[in-house]
Tab-separated table of C-alpha atoms in Angstrom:
chain	number	residue	atom	x	y	z
J	244	VAL	CA	-102.375	-13.125	41.366
J	245	VAL	CA	-99.671	-14.412	39.045
J	246	TYR	CA	-96.474	-12.698	37.983
J	247	ARG	CA	-93.850	-14.371	35.824
J	248	SER	CA	-90.172	-13.701	36.394
J	249	GLY	CA	-86.766	-15.165	35.947
J	250	THR	CA	-86.256	-15.194	39.711
J	251	GLY	CA	-89.195	-15.829	41.993
J	252	ILE	CA	-87.350	-14.698	45.130
J	253	GLU	CA	-86.635	-11.228	43.731
J	254	LEU	CA	-90.198	-10.901	42.490
J	255	GLU	CA	-91.563	-11.820	45.910
J	256	ARG	CA	-89.466	-9.029	47.443
J	257	ASP	CA	-90.796	-6.473	44.957
J	258	LEU	CA	-94.416	-7.498	45.500
J	259	GLN	CA	-93.974	-7.371	49.258
J	260	ARG	CA	-92.735	-3.773	48.914
J	261	LEU	CA	-95.726	-2.800	46.763
J	262	VAL	CA	-98.344	-4.416	48.974
J	263	THR	CA	-96.941	-3.231	52.288
J	264	THR	CA	-96.027	0.349	51.373
J	265	ALA	CA	-98.480	1.582	48.728
J	266	GLN	CA	-101.603	3.499	49.665
J	267	PHE	CA	-103.928	0.537	49.225
J	268	GLY	CA	-101.989	-1.285	51.953
J	269	ARG	CA	-104.036	0.481	54.597
J	270	GLN	CA	-107.151	-1.096	53.127
J	271	LEU	CA	-105.788	-4.614	52.800
J	272	ALA	CA	-103.363	-5.005	55.693
J	273	GLU	CA	-105.866	-6.418	58.173
J	274	PRO	CA	-104.362	-7.735	61.444
J	275	GLU	CA	-105.456	-11.251	60.548
J	276	SER	CA	-104.210	-11.191	56.971
J	277	VAL	CA	-100.740	-11.681	55.591
J	278	LEU	CA	-99.221	-11.966	52.143
J	279	ARG	CA	-97.957	-15.485	51.589
J	280	PRO	CA	-96.223	-17.068	48.596
J	281	ARG	CA	-98.407	-19.872	47.284
J	282	LYS	CA	-95.877	-21.060	44.791
J	283	ARG	CA	-92.306	-20.110	43.969
J	284	GLY	CA	-90.133	-21.263	41.159
J	285	ALA	CA	-87.727	-20.242	38.432
J	286	LYS	CA	-90.601	-19.497	36.037
J	287	ALA	CA	-93.424	-18.122	38.165
J	288	ALA	CA	-94.410	-16.722	41.530
J	289	VAL	CA	-98.038	-16.889	42.673
J	290	PHE	CA	-99.265	-14.776	45.592
J	291	ALA	CA	-102.579	-14.510	47.418
J	292	PHE	CA	-103.909	-13.048	50.645
J	293	GLU	CA	-104.749	-15.811	53.030
J	294	ASN	CA	-106.636	-15.582	56.321
J	295	VAL	CA	-104.346	-16.795	59.112
J	296	ASN	CA	-107.254	-17.816	61.320
J	297	ASP	CA	-108.892	-19.857	58.602
J	298	ALA	CA	-106.095	-21.172	56.419
J	299	GLY	CA	-108.384	-23.636	54.683
J	300	LYS	CA	-110.315	-20.912	52.875
J	301	SER	CA	-109.321	-19.893	49.392
J	302	GLY	CA	-107.412	-16.657	48.966
J	303	PHE	CA	-109.167	-15.936	45.690
J	304	GLY	CA	-111.315	-13.079	47.030
J	305	GLU	CA	-108.401	-11.301	48.638
J	306	ALA	CA	-106.308	-11.871	45.537
J	307	CYS	CA	-108.944	-10.080	43.467
J	308	ARG	CA	-108.779	-7.153	45.889
J	309	VAL	CA	-105.009	-7.035	45.429
J	310	LYS	CA	-105.476	-7.079	41.664
J	311	SER	CA	-107.926	-4.184	41.743
J	312	ALA	CA	-105.819	-2.179	44.184
J	313	LEU	CA	-102.622	-2.666	42.208
J	314	ARG	CA	-104.274	-1.498	39.025
J	315	GLY	CA	-105.894	1.549	40.639
J	316	ALA	CA	-103.075	2.715	42.888
J	317	THR	CA	-99.949	2.025	40.894
J	318	GLY	CA	-100.968	1.367	37.310
J	319	VAL	CA	-99.422	-2.116	37.549
J	320	GLU	CA	-101.622	-4.851	36.110
J	321	ALA	CA	-102.362	-7.829	38.309
J	322	ARG	CA	-101.239	-10.222	35.610
J	323	GLY	CA	-98.153	-9.124	33.743
J	324	SER	CA	-94.495	-9.740	33.309
J	325	ALA	CA	-91.384	-8.781	35.181
J	326	ALA	CA	-88.194	-7.879	33.378
J	327	ARG	CA	-84.691	-7.221	34.516
J	328	ASP	CA	-83.495	-3.644	34.159
J	329	ASP	CA	-80.091	-2.434	33.075
J	330	ASP	CA	-78.825	-2.454	36.654
J	331	GLY	CA	-79.828	-6.045	37.257
J	332	GLY	CA	-82.874	-5.345	39.442
J	333	THR	CA	-86.244	-6.976	38.936
J	334	GLN	CA	-88.899	-4.527	37.806
J	335	ILE	CA	-92.582	-5.008	37.154
J	336	ARG	CA	-93.821	-3.975	33.736
J	337	ASP	CA	-97.508	-3.637	33.139
J	338	ARG	CA	-99.453	-3.654	29.871
J	339	SER	CA	-101.273	-0.357	30.463
J	340	PRO	CA	-100.859	2.682	28.128
J	341	GLU	CA	-98.755	4.508	30.749
J	342	PRO	CA	-96.646	1.863	32.518
J	343	LEU	CA	-94.147	2.451	35.275
J	344	LEU	CA	-91.150	0.336	36.151
J	345	ILE	CA	-90.730	-0.305	39.859
J	346	GLY	CA	-87.751	-2.114	41.311
J	347	PRO	CA	-85.364	-2.192	44.255
J	348	ARG	CA	-83.166	0.494	42.668
J	349	GLY	CA	-85.908	3.023	42.010
J	350	ILE	CA	-88.983	3.928	40.022
J	351	ARG	CA	-88.980	5.143	36.424
J	352	VAL	CA	-91.142	5.591	33.354
J	353	ILE	CA	-90.606	3.439	30.286
J	354	LYS	CA	-88.939	5.263	27.412
J	355	ARG	CA	-91.883	5.306	24.987
J	356	ARG	CA	-94.050	7.177	27.528
J	357	MET	CA	-91.381	9.494	28.911
J	358	ASP	CA	-92.270	12.577	26.827
J	359	ASP	CA	-95.948	12.387	27.740
J	360	ILE	CA	-95.389	12.061	31.474
J	361	ALA	CA	-92.464	14.512	31.697
J	362	GLN	CA	-94.701	17.348	30.440
J	363	ASN	CA	-97.794	16.440	32.457
J	364	PRO	CA	-97.858	17.932	35.998
J	365	ALA	CA	-100.662	15.594	37.078
J	366	GLU	CA	-98.643	12.509	36.115
J	367	ILE	CA	-95.488	13.921	37.719
J	368	LEU	CA	-97.383	14.460	40.965
J	369	ARG	CA	-98.694	10.895	40.728
J	370	LEU	CA	-95.136	9.633	40.205
J	371	MET	CA	-93.910	11.640	43.210
J	372	ASP	CA	-96.733	10.330	45.371
J	373	LEU	CA	-96.004	6.737	44.366
J	374	ALA	CA	-92.276	7.182	45.023
J	375	ASN	CA	-93.088	8.582	48.455
J	376	LEU	CA	-95.531	5.803	49.330
J	377	SER	CA	-93.199	3.024	48.191
J	378	ASP	CA	-90.117	4.751	49.653
J	379	CYS	CA	-88.308	4.531	46.293
J	380	ARG	CA	-86.139	7.136	44.669
J	381	ILE	CA	-86.947	8.367	41.173
J	382	GLU	CA	-84.414	6.953	38.717
J	383	HIS	CA	-81.940	9.539	37.397
J	384	ARG	CA	-82.935	9.367	33.745
J	385	THR	CA	-86.583	9.958	34.620
J	386	TRP	CA	-85.621	12.811	36.961
J	387	PHE	CA	-83.419	14.432	34.305
J	388	ALA	CA	-86.075	14.081	31.586
J	389	ILE	CA	-88.725	15.783	33.731
J	390	ARG	CA	-86.400	18.639	34.669
J	391	GLU	CA	-85.346	19.190	31.057
J	392	ALA	CA	-88.974	19.197	29.887
J	393	MET	CA	-89.974	21.720	32.571
J	394	MET	CA	-87.066	24.049	31.747
J	395	LYS	CA	-87.892	24.034	28.023
J	396	CYS	CA	-91.549	24.941	28.565
J	397	PRO	CA	-92.136	28.568	29.628
J	398	SER	CA	-95.594	27.665	30.907
J	399	ILE	CA	-97.755	24.571	31.200
J	400	GLU	CA	-101.509	24.396	31.614
J	401	VAL	CA	-102.470	23.432	35.146
J	402	THR	CA	-105.390	21.080	34.632
J	403	SER	CA	-108.073	20.509	37.246
J	404	LEU	CA	-106.574	17.070	37.893
J	405	ALA	CA	-103.104	18.547	38.501
J	406	ALA	CA	-104.557	21.190	40.835
J	407	GLU	CA	-106.474	18.519	42.737
J	408	LYS	CA	-103.383	16.342	43.151
J	409	PHE	CA	-101.274	19.301	44.293
J	410	LEU	CA	-103.814	20.304	46.949
J	411	SER	CA	-104.030	16.672	48.030
J	412	LEU	CA	-100.248	16.632	48.439
J	413	LEU	CA	-100.407	19.843	50.514
J	414	SER	CA	-102.932	18.251	52.874
J	415	GLN	CA	-100.515	15.467	53.907
J	416	PRO	CA	-97.952	16.654	56.507
J	417	LEU	CA	-95.707	13.585	56.301
J	418	HIS	CA	-92.631	14.259	54.094
J	419	LEU	CA	-94.348	17.352	52.654
J	420	GLY	CA	-91.228	19.515	52.854
J	421	ASP	CA	-89.126	16.913	51.034
J	422	LEU	CA	-91.741	16.478	48.302
J	423	LEU	CA	-92.015	20.227	47.697
J	424	ARG	CA	-88.236	20.551	47.591
J	425	ARG	CA	-88.108	17.769	44.981
J	426	LEU	CA	-90.779	19.500	42.900
J	427	HIS	CA	-88.827	22.742	43.196
J	428	GLU	CA	-85.626	21.083	41.981
J	429	LEU	CA	-87.535	19.578	39.050
J	430	ARG	CA	-88.920	23.037	38.147
J	431	VAL	CA	-92.443	21.646	38.516
J	432	LEU	CA	-93.394	23.754	41.540
J	433	GLU	CA	-93.027	26.996	39.592
J	434	LYS	CA	-95.431	25.675	36.947
J	435	LEU	CA	-98.071	25.078	39.615
J	436	VAL	CA	-97.267	28.317	41.479
J	437	PRO	CA	-95.649	30.712	38.938
J	438	ALA	CA	-94.507	33.191	41.626
J	439	VAL	CA	-92.000	30.603	42.883
J	440	SER	CA	-89.874	31.268	39.794
J	441	HIS	CA	-89.172	34.858	40.896
J	442	ALA	CA	-88.283	33.738	44.426
J	443	ARG	CA	-85.770	31.085	43.343
J	444	CYS	CA	-82.433	31.790	45.068
J	445	LEU	CA	-83.661	35.300	45.963
J	446	LEU	CA	-81.438	36.696	48.720
J	447	GLN	CA	-82.838	38.673	51.644
J	448	PHE	CA	-80.498	41.481	52.632
J	449	ASN	CA	-81.223	41.843	56.347
J	450	GLU	CA	-79.827	40.623	59.635
J	451	TYR	CA	-82.706	38.219	60.270
J	452	HIS	CA	-83.114	35.763	57.429
J	453	LYS	CA	-80.451	33.092	56.946
J	454	TYR	CA	-81.963	31.515	53.825
J	455	THR	CA	-83.142	32.551	50.381
J	456	VAL	CA	-86.857	33.239	49.925
J	457	ASP	CA	-87.664	29.898	48.280
J	458	GLU	CA	-85.740	27.892	50.884
J	459	HIS	CA	-87.297	29.883	53.726
J	460	SER	CA	-90.803	29.153	52.418
J	461	ILE	CA	-90.204	25.404	52.229
J	462	ARG	CA	-88.527	25.380	55.652
J	463	ALA	CA	-91.556	27.181	57.089
J	464	ILE	CA	-93.769	24.341	55.840
J	465	GLU	CA	-91.377	21.798	57.350
J	466	SER	CA	-91.500	23.627	60.679
J	467	ALA	CA	-95.309	23.623	60.680
J	468	THR	CA	-95.521	19.899	59.915
J	469	ARG	CA	-93.130	19.170	62.803
J	470	PHE	CA	-95.505	20.960	65.176
J	471	ARG	CA	-97.896	17.998	64.913
J	472	THR	CA	-95.697	16.022	67.335
J	473	ARG	CA	-95.422	18.776	69.974
J	474	ASP	CA	-97.199	18.252	73.279
J	475	ASP	CA	-98.095	21.886	73.923
J	476	ASP	CA	-100.490	24.606	72.782
J	477	LEU	CA	-98.708	24.970	69.449
J	478	GLY	CA	-98.989	21.255	68.673
J	479	GLU	CA	-102.634	21.220	69.706
J	480	ALA	CA	-103.361	24.228	67.499
J	481	TYR	CA	-101.749	22.603	64.442
J	482	ARG	CA	-103.569	19.309	64.961
J	483	GLY	CA	-106.856	21.190	65.334
J	484	ILE	CA	-106.632	22.919	61.940
J	485	GLN	CA	-109.202	21.469	59.555
J	486	ARG	CA	-107.763	22.704	56.241
J	487	LYS	CA	-104.059	22.031	56.521
J	488	ASP	CA	-103.724	22.292	52.753
J	489	LEU	CA	-104.683	25.975	52.908
J	490	LEU	CA	-102.284	26.595	55.799
J	491	HIS	CA	-99.399	24.961	53.919
J	492	LEU	CA	-100.269	26.871	50.745
J	493	ALA	CA	-100.248	30.155	52.691
J	494	LEU	CA	-96.835	29.267	54.138
J	495	LEU	CA	-95.520	28.548	50.653
J	496	LEU	CA	-96.790	31.921	49.398
J	497	HIS	CA	-96.276	34.188	52.411
J	498	ASP	CA	-92.908	35.689	51.331
J	499	LEU	CA	-93.120	35.329	47.551
J	500	GLY	CA	-93.948	39.028	47.261
J	501	LYS	CA	-90.397	39.992	48.208
J	502	GLY	CA	-88.075	41.497	45.630
J	503	TYR	CA	-90.593	44.067	44.361
J	504	ALA	CA	-90.891	47.801	45.034
J	505	GLU	CA	-94.173	47.433	46.934
J	506	ASP	CA	-94.633	46.006	50.407
J	507	HIS	CA	-94.220	42.258	50.095
J	508	SER	CA	-97.418	41.570	52.054
J	509	ASP	CA	-99.501	43.537	49.540
J	510	VAL	CA	-97.811	41.821	46.598
J	511	GLY	CA	-98.215	38.478	48.353
J	512	ARG	CA	-101.942	39.018	48.684
J	513	ARG	CA	-102.271	39.462	44.923
J	514	ILE	CA	-100.113	36.393	44.327
J	515	ALA	CA	-102.334	34.388	46.679
J	516	ILE	CA	-105.480	35.422	44.790
J	517	GLU	CA	-103.917	34.529	41.432
J	518	THR	CA	-102.696	31.180	42.793
J	519	GLY	CA	-106.112	30.372	44.259
J	520	GLN	CA	-107.741	30.969	40.887
J	521	LEU	CA	-105.079	28.873	39.144
J	522	LEU	CA	-105.671	25.962	41.558
J	523	ASN	CA	-109.473	26.233	41.276
J	524	LEU	CA	-109.979	27.147	44.931
J	525	THR	CA	-113.364	28.484	45.988
J	526	ASP	CA	-113.714	32.214	46.572
J	527	HIS	CA	-113.845	31.599	50.329
J	528	ASP	CA	-110.679	29.487	50.365
J	529	THR	CA	-108.860	31.928	48.098
J	530	GLU	CA	-109.752	34.849	50.355
J	531	LEU	CA	-108.635	32.893	53.430
J	532	VAL	CA	-105.200	32.144	51.940
J	533	ALA	CA	-104.871	35.763	50.781
J	534	PHE	CA	-105.750	37.001	54.280
J	535	LEU	CA	-103.155	34.776	55.946
J	536	VAL	CA	-100.468	35.912	53.502
J	537	HIS	CA	-101.386	39.588	53.849
J	538	LYS	CA	-101.488	39.479	57.678
J	539	HIS	CA	-98.635	37.048	58.296
J	540	LEU	CA	-96.598	39.646	60.274
J	541	ILE	CA	-99.331	41.157	62.425
J	542	MET	CA	-99.341	38.619	65.261
J	543	SER	CA	-95.577	38.729	65.710
J	544	HIS	CA	-95.668	42.530	65.744
J	545	LEU	CA	-98.432	42.702	68.351
J	546	ALA	CA	-96.854	40.084	70.619
J	547	GLN	CA	-93.394	41.685	70.620
J	548	TRP	CA	-94.134	45.413	70.303
J	549	ARG	CA	-97.539	46.026	71.868
J	550	ASP	CA	-98.955	45.531	75.351
J	551	ILE	CA	-100.945	42.304	75.002
J	552	ASN	CA	-102.336	42.819	78.498
J	553	ASP	CA	-104.255	45.795	77.103
J	554	SER	CA	-107.790	44.587	76.389
J	555	ALA	CA	-108.251	47.149	73.618
J	556	VAL	CA	-105.293	45.664	71.703
J	557	VAL	CA	-106.583	42.120	72.077
J	558	ILE	CA	-110.182	42.999	71.176
J	559	GLN	CA	-109.117	44.841	68.038
J	560	PHE	CA	-106.981	41.862	67.002
J	561	ALA	CA	-109.872	39.455	67.694
J	562	VAL	CA	-112.197	41.524	65.497
J	563	GLU	CA	-109.635	41.414	62.693
J	564	MET	CA	-109.304	37.628	62.952
J	565	GLY	CA	-113.044	37.021	62.919
J	566	SER	CA	-113.033	33.296	63.771
J	567	PRO	CA	-111.151	30.794	65.965
J	568	GLU	CA	-110.029	28.785	62.910
J	569	ILE	CA	-108.355	31.784	61.262
J	570	LEU	CA	-106.653	32.706	64.550
J	571	ARG	CA	-105.436	29.127	64.958
J	572	MET	CA	-103.979	29.089	61.447
J	573	LEU	CA	-102.280	32.487	61.861
J	574	TYR	CA	-100.786	31.402	65.199
J	575	VAL	CA	-99.217	28.307	63.632
J	576	LEU	CA	-98.126	30.237	60.531
J	577	THR	CA	-96.438	32.929	62.641
J	578	CYS	CA	-94.504	30.394	64.732
J	579	ALA	CA	-93.457	28.407	61.652
J	580	ASP	CA	-92.355	31.611	59.894
J	581	LEU	CA	-90.176	32.635	62.842
J	582	GLU	CA	-88.610	29.191	63.211
J	583	ALA	CA	-87.748	29.107	59.489
J	584	VAL	CA	-85.925	32.464	59.637
J	585	GLY	CA	-82.862	30.811	61.144
J	586	PRO	CA	-81.598	28.618	63.994
J	587	GLY	CA	-82.795	29.728	67.413
J	588	VAL	CA	-85.017	32.577	66.189
J	589	LEU	CA	-88.204	31.152	67.712
J	590	THR	CA	-87.065	31.456	71.341
J	591	ASP	CA	-89.080	30.271	74.333
J	592	TRP	CA	-89.767	33.908	75.213
J	593	LYS	CA	-91.235	34.689	71.791
J	594	LEU	CA	-93.284	31.501	71.861
J	595	ARG	CA	-94.709	32.414	75.281
J	596	LEU	CA	-95.682	35.885	74.042
J	597	LEU	CA	-97.391	34.480	70.937
J	598	THR	CA	-99.148	31.769	72.936
J	599	ASN	CA	-100.367	34.317	75.495
J	600	LEU	CA	-101.780	36.530	72.736
J	601	TYR	CA	-103.324	33.462	71.100
J	602	HIS	CA	-105.132	32.428	74.294
J	603	ARG	CA	-106.323	35.939	75.116
J	604	THR	CA	-107.694	36.431	71.615
J	605	MET	CA	-109.258	32.983	71.508
J	606	ASN	CA	-111.107	33.719	74.747
J	607	HIS	CA	-112.713	36.763	73.112
J	608	LEU	CA	-113.565	34.889	69.908
J	609	ALA	CA	-115.014	31.928	71.799
J	610	GLY	CA	-117.023	34.239	74.045
J	611	SER	CA	-115.836	32.591	77.270
J	612	PRO	CA	-113.508	33.568	80.123
J	613	ALA	CA	-110.007	32.154	80.449
J	614	SER	CA	-109.959	28.456	81.172
J	615	ASP	CA	-109.481	27.263	84.744
J	616	GLN	CA	-106.429	25.291	83.667
J	617	LEU	CA	-104.694	28.354	82.201
J	618	THR	CA	-105.528	30.494	85.260
J	619	GLU	CA	-104.297	27.854	87.682
J	620	SER	CA	-101.043	27.393	85.755
J	621	LYS	CA	-100.342	31.133	86.020
J	622	LYS	CA	-101.145	31.149	89.735
J	623	GLN	CA	-98.765	28.253	90.292
J	624	ALA	CA	-96.016	30.077	88.405
J	625	VAL	CA	-96.401	33.026	90.801
J	626	ARG	CA	-96.436	30.742	93.856
J	627	ASP	CA	-93.125	29.255	92.770
J	628	LEU	CA	-91.557	32.725	92.837
J	629	ILE	CA	-92.520	33.423	96.470
J	630	PRO	CA	-89.604	32.766	98.862
J	631	SER	CA	-90.203	30.535	101.874
J	632	GLY	CA	-90.744	32.127	105.263
J	633	GLY	CA	-91.566	35.741	105.932
J	634	ASN	CA	-94.852	36.808	104.365
J	635	ARG	CA	-95.314	33.728	102.204
J	636	GLU	CA	-98.693	32.828	103.717
J	637	TRP	CA	-99.974	36.359	103.145
J	638	TRP	CA	-98.911	36.252	99.508
J	639	LEU	CA	-100.546	32.861	99.000
J	640	ARG	CA	-103.836	34.253	100.333
J	641	GLN	CA	-103.621	37.170	97.911
J	642	ILE	CA	-103.053	34.808	94.987
J	643	GLU	CA	-106.032	32.632	95.927
J	644	ALA	CA	-108.218	35.732	96.113
J	645	ILE	CA	-107.537	36.640	92.463
């Protein structure tokens, strides 16, 4: 795979970044394979994948895989030229109709293609994804051009490709909050989800919320994605959700109905249905997102204001949920919503109440009694409260008899 450049060392650095950070790296970065410079000079730099355990074999086959992956994942041709940008960095310029310039100082679109890409949500999402994968910032002129184009256009058609890329982005927890915040700053998010425009900088006049509606929604998504690292019931519930894209979409939409005369949950349900149709979701997926948005307050209300030890309350809630997956998603959504209200709002006490309601309802939905592990943990908590001496043995016998 040959690239020509004025400085082979700088070109090697750029290619290393592409190969090791782009999405095709997972396919090519075998434990026994490394990227090695085959030739370096002032005029050219030649690279190939070479098997460490069998250095005598030719790297031609692996080099072809790099060529194909580069073309498919980044739009950069495997044989092209590298030019120096205005800031002195080495950037790779391909010969495709829609080239990108990638260098140590950032990623940008060449000037002759700027207008086309700046008005195309699918290409903007591709640019954002590439910047995220390669850990590069988007160059200021490209950023400014996209934002200006979005602000001048009252509406832009959301193609099936753009909808697909947006849902794909929502399914990836890593850096999701940052990516959505970038899209919001660029005014792209409101083209994909029109209701976001109304919620921009919308204040909430109550003693609970510390952030505007748009910031609260993005923070709720960030909170949910952080749950994946928790070693408790909440973390297990988040990791067990199959359609994380639908959960994240519901979190983005759950408060967008605020600022209207009607109850924001009812307005939010209509917004969710409209958004599902705009993003080409199936009727089932659209109804699921609409349900989560419409019922996003019910679990918090039951846990904090009703007696969750009352079987009638739990059974009625289980009937309303209908399935373990919906309950799991609402549990995570409720906790993320509370945490995004402000610092310290999701207290340990509230989390215990929500988790208790979650387990009790799940037991009804799963059609099985409480797990032995949960029962034993509660018994041990009671044992720890019994003082030593006196009637301790009698109390221990009573606990074991439960």
